[in-house]
Tab-separated table of C-alpha atoms in Angstrom:
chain	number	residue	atom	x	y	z
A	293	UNK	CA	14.861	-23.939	-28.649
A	294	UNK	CA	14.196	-20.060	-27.058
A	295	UNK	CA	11.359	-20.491	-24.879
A	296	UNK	CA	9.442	-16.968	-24.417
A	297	UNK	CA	7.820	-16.160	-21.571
A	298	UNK	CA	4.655	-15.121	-21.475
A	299	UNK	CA	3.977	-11.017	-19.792
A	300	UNK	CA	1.973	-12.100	-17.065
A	301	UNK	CA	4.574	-14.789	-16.115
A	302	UNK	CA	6.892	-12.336	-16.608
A	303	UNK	CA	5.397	-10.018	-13.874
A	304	UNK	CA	4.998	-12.477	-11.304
A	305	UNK	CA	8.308	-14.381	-11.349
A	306	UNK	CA	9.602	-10.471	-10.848
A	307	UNK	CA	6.727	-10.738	-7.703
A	308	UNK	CA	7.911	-13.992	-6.634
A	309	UNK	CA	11.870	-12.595	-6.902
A	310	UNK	CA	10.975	-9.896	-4.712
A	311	UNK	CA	9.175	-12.151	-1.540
A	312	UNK	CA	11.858	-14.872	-2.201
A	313	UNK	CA	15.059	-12.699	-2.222
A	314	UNK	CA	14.531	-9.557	-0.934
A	315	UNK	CA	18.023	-8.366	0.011
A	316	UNK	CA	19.004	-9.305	-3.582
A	317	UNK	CA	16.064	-7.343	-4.909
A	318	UNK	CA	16.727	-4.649	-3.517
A	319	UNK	CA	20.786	-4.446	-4.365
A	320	UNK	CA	19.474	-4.699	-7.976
A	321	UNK	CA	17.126	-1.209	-6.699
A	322	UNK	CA	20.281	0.063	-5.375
A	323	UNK	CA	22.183	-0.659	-8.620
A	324	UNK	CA	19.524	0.219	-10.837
A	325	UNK	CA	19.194	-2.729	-12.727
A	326	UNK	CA	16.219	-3.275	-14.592
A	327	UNK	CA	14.071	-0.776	-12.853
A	328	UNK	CA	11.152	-0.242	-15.850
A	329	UNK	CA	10.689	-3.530	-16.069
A	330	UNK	CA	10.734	-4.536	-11.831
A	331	UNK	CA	8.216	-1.024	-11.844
A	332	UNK	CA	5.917	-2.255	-14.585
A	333	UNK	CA	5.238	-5.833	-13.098
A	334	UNK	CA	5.163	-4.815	-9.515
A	335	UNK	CA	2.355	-1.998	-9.972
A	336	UNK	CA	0.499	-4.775	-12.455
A	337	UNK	CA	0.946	-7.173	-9.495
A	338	UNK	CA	-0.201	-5.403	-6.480
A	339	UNK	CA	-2.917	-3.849	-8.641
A	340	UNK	CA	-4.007	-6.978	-8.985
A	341	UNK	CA	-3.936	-8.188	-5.279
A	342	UNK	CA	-5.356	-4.689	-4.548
A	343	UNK	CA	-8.109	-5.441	-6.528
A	344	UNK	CA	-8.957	-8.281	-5.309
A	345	UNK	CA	-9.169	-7.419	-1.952
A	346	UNK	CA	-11.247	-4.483	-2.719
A	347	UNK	CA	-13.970	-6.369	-4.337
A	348	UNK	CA	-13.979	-8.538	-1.060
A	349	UNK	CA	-15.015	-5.641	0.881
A	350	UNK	CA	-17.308	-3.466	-1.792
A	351	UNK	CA	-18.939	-7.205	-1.590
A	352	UNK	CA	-20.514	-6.095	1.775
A	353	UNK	CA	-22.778	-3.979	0.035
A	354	UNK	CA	-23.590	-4.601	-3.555
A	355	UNK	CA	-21.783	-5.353	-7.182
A	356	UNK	CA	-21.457	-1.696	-8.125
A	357	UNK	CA	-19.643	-1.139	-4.347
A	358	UNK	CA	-18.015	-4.395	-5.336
A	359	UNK	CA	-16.902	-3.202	-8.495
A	360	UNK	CA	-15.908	0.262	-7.342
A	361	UNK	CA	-13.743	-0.859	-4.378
A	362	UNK	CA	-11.895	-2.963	-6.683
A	363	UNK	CA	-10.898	-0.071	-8.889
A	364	UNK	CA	-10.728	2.623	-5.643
A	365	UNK	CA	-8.109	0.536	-3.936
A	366	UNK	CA	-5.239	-0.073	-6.192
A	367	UNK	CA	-5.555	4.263	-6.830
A	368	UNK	CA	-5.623	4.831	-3.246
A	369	UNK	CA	-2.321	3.167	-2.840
A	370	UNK	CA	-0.602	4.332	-5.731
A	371	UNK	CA	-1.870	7.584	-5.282
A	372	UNK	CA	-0.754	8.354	-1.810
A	373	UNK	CA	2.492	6.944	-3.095
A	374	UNK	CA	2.948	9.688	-5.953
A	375	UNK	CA	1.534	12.350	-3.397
A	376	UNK	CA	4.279	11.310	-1.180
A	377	UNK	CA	7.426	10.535	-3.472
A	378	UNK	CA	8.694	14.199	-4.112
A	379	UNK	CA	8.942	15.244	-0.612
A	380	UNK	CA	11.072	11.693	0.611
A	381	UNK	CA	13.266	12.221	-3.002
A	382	UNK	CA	14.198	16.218	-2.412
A	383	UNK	CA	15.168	16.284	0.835
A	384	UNK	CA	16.848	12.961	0.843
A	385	UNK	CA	18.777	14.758	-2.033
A	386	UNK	CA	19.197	17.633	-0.729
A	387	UNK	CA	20.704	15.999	2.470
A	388	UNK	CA	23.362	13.636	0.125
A	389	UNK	CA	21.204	11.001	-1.629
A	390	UNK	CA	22.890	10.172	-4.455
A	391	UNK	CA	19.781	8.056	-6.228
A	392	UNK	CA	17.621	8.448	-8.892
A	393	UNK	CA	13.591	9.220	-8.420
A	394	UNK	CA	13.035	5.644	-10.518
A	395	UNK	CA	14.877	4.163	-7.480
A	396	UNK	CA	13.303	5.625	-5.009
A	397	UNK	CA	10.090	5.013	-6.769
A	398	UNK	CA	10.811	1.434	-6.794
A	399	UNK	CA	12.111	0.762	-3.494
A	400	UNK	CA	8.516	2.636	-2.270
A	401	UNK	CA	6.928	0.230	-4.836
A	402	UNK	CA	8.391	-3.219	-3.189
A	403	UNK	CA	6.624	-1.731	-0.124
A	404	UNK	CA	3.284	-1.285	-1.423
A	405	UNK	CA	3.453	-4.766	-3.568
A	406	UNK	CA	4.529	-6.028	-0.072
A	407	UNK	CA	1.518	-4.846	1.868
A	408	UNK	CA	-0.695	-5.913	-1.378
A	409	UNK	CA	0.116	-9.921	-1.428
A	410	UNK	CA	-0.918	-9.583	2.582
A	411	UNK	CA	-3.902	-8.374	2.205
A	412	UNK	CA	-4.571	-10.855	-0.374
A	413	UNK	CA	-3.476	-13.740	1.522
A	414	UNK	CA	-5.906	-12.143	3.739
A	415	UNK	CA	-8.611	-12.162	1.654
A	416	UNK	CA	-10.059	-15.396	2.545
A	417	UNK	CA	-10.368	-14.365	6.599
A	418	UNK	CA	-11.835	-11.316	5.398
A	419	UNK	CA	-14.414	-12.915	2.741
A	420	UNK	CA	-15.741	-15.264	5.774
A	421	UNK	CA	-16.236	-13.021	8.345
A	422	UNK	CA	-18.098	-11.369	5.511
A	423	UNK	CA	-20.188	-14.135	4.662
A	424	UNK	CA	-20.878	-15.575	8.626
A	425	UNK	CA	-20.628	-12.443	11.025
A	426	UNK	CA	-22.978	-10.376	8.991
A	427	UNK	CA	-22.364	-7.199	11.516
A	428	UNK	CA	-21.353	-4.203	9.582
A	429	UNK	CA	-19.182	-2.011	12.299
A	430	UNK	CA	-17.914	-5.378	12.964
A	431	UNK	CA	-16.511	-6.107	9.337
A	432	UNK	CA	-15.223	-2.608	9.207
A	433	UNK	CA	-13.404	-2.571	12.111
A	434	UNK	CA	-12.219	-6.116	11.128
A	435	UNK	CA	-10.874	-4.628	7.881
A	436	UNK	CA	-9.136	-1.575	9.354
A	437	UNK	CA	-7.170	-3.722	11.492
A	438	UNK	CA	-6.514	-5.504	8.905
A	439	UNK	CA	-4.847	-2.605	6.688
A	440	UNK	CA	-2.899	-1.519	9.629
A	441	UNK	CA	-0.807	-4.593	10.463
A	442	UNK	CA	-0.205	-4.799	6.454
A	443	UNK	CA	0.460	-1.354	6.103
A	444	UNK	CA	2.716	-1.553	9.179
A	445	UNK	CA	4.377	-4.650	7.755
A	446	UNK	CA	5.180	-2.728	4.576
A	447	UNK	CA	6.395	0.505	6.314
A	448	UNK	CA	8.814	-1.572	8.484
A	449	UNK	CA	10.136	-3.264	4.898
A	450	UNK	CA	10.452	-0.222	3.137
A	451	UNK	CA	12.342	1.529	6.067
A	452	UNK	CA	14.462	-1.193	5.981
A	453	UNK	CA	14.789	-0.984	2.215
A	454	UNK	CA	15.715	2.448	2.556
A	455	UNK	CA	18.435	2.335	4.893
A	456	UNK	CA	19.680	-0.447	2.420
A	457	UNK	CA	19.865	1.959	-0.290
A	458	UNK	CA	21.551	4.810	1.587
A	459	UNK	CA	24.151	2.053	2.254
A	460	UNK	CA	26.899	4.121	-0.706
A	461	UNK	CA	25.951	7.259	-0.110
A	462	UNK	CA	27.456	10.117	1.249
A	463	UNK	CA	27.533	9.233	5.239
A	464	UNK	CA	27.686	12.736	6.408
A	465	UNK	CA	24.061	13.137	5.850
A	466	UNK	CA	23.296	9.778	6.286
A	467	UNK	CA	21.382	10.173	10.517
A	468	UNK	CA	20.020	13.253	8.594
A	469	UNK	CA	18.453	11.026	6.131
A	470	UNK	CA	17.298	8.847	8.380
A	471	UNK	CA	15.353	11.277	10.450
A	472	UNK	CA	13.746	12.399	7.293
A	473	UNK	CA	12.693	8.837	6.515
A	474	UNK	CA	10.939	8.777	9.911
A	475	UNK	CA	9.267	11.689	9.878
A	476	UNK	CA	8.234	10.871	6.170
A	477	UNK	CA	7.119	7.565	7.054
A	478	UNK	CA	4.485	9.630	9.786
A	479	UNK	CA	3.588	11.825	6.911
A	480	UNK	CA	3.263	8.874	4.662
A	481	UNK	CA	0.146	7.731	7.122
A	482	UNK	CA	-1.605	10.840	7.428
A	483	UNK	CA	-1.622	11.207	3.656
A	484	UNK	CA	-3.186	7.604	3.373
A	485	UNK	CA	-5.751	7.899	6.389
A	486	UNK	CA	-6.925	11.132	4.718
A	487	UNK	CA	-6.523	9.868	1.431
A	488	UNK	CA	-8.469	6.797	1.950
A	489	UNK	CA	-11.329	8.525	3.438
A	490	UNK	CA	-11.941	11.068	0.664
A	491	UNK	CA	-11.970	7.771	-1.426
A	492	UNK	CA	-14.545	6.947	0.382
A	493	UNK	CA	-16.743	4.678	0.725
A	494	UNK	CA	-14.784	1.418	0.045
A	495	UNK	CA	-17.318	-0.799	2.035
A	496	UNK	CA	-21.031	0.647	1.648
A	497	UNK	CA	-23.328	1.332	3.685
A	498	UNK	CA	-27.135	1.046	3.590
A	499	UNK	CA	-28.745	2.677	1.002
A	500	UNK	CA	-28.200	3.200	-2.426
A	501	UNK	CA	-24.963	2.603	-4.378
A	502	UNK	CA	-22.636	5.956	-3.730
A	503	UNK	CA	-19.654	6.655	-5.847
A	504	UNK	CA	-17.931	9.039	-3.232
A	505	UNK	CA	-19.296	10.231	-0.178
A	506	UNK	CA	-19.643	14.335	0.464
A	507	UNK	CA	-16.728	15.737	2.455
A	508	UNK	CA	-17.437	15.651	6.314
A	509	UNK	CA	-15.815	14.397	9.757
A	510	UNK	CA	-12.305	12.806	9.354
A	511	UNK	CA	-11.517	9.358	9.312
A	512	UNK	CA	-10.423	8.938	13.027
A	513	UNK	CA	-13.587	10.004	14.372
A	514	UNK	CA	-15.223	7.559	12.041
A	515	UNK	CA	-13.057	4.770	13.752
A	516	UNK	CA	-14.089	5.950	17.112
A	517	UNK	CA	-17.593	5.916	15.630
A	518	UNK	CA	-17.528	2.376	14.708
A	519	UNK	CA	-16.157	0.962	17.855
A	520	UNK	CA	-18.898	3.052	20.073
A	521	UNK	CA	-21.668	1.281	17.943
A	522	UNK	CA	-19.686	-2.108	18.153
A	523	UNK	CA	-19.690	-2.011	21.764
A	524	UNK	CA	-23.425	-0.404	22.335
A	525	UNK	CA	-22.213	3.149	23.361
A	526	UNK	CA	-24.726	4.949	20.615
């Protein structure tokens, strides 16, 4: 008897592949093996997690901020991803690559799946802080450091990931490469920061329900912001 597996099964036993075997996960990247199918279930599956996470925090405000974080956070991700993708795929070509964009793609998906099962295993620290500290720059702050050690986690996997993948090809331009990677990886972060706060807001703030915030200040100035009102200073 053919048992068939249902799609959402499906896209997390492709999740669960990934977290349980990564070095064979990503030889299959590096081989090309099944790459719609590992692309399809991984953006479903961190778009899920993503989600998630971002209702958490649009909770600290109201259902629409709720509502809106949860769709605001999976595109924030993805989208700095896209924004990102051509420059890491031409030069790494240019300089000897020998891979495909799906690859590359990919690979950069495992990384943002990666940092999107963190933050929901996160979730729960973040939704009780929510519910007991009650202190706004607090829960922001709380949150921010929360993004950075899972985005920092999923940087260090994907760099890792890439210099798996680079493994066959042509080794001239291989510490080229590499530099390229690094200095992506920095670029990669600006993108996002910026990114994240045109997106803005994700948490609310007093007042009435905003969609997007006008264009003003930068997002490190915000941080320094929040820490200054955390610790009295304003």
């Amino acid at each position: 008897m053919i048992k068939r597996e249902f799609p959402a099964t499906h896209y997390f036993t492709v999740l669960m592949g990934l977290l349980r075997d990564r070095q064979g996960f990503m030889e299959e990247i590096r081989q090309g093996v099944r790459l719609p199918s590992k692309i399809i279930s991984l953006l479903v599956c961190s778009s899920l997690f993503f989600a998630v996470y971002g209702a958490i925090i649009g909770s600290s405000h109201s259902l629409l901020q709720a509502l809106s974080s949860a769709f605001k956070l999976p595109c924030f991700y993805l989208m700095t991803l896209i924004l990102c993708l051509p420059t890491l795929y031409f030069f790494s070509i240019i300089f000897g690559s020998s891979r495909s964009i799906g690859q590359y793609f990919a690979m950069l998906l495992t990384s943002v799946t990666v940092i999107s099962v963190l933050q929901f295993s996160l979730a729960p620290v973040a939704l009780f802080f929510l519910i007991t500290a009650r202190n706004y720059q607090f829960f922001v702050l709380l949150n921010v450091a929360i993004f950075a050690l899972t985005g920092f986690t999923g940087v260090s996997f994907l760099y890792q990931g890439m210099q798996f993948m680079s493994v066959q090809d042509n080794e001239a331009g291989q510490e080229t490469r590499t530099s390229i990677l690094k200095f992506w990886l920095i670029l990669y972060a600006l993108v996002g920061c910026q990114l994240g706060w045109t997106l803005r807001p994700f948490f609310g703030t007093s007042g009435e329900f905003v969609l997007f915030r006008a264009m003003e200040g930068n997002f490190y100035l915000s941080i320094f912001k929040a820490i200054g009102e955390l610790l009295g200073f304003n």
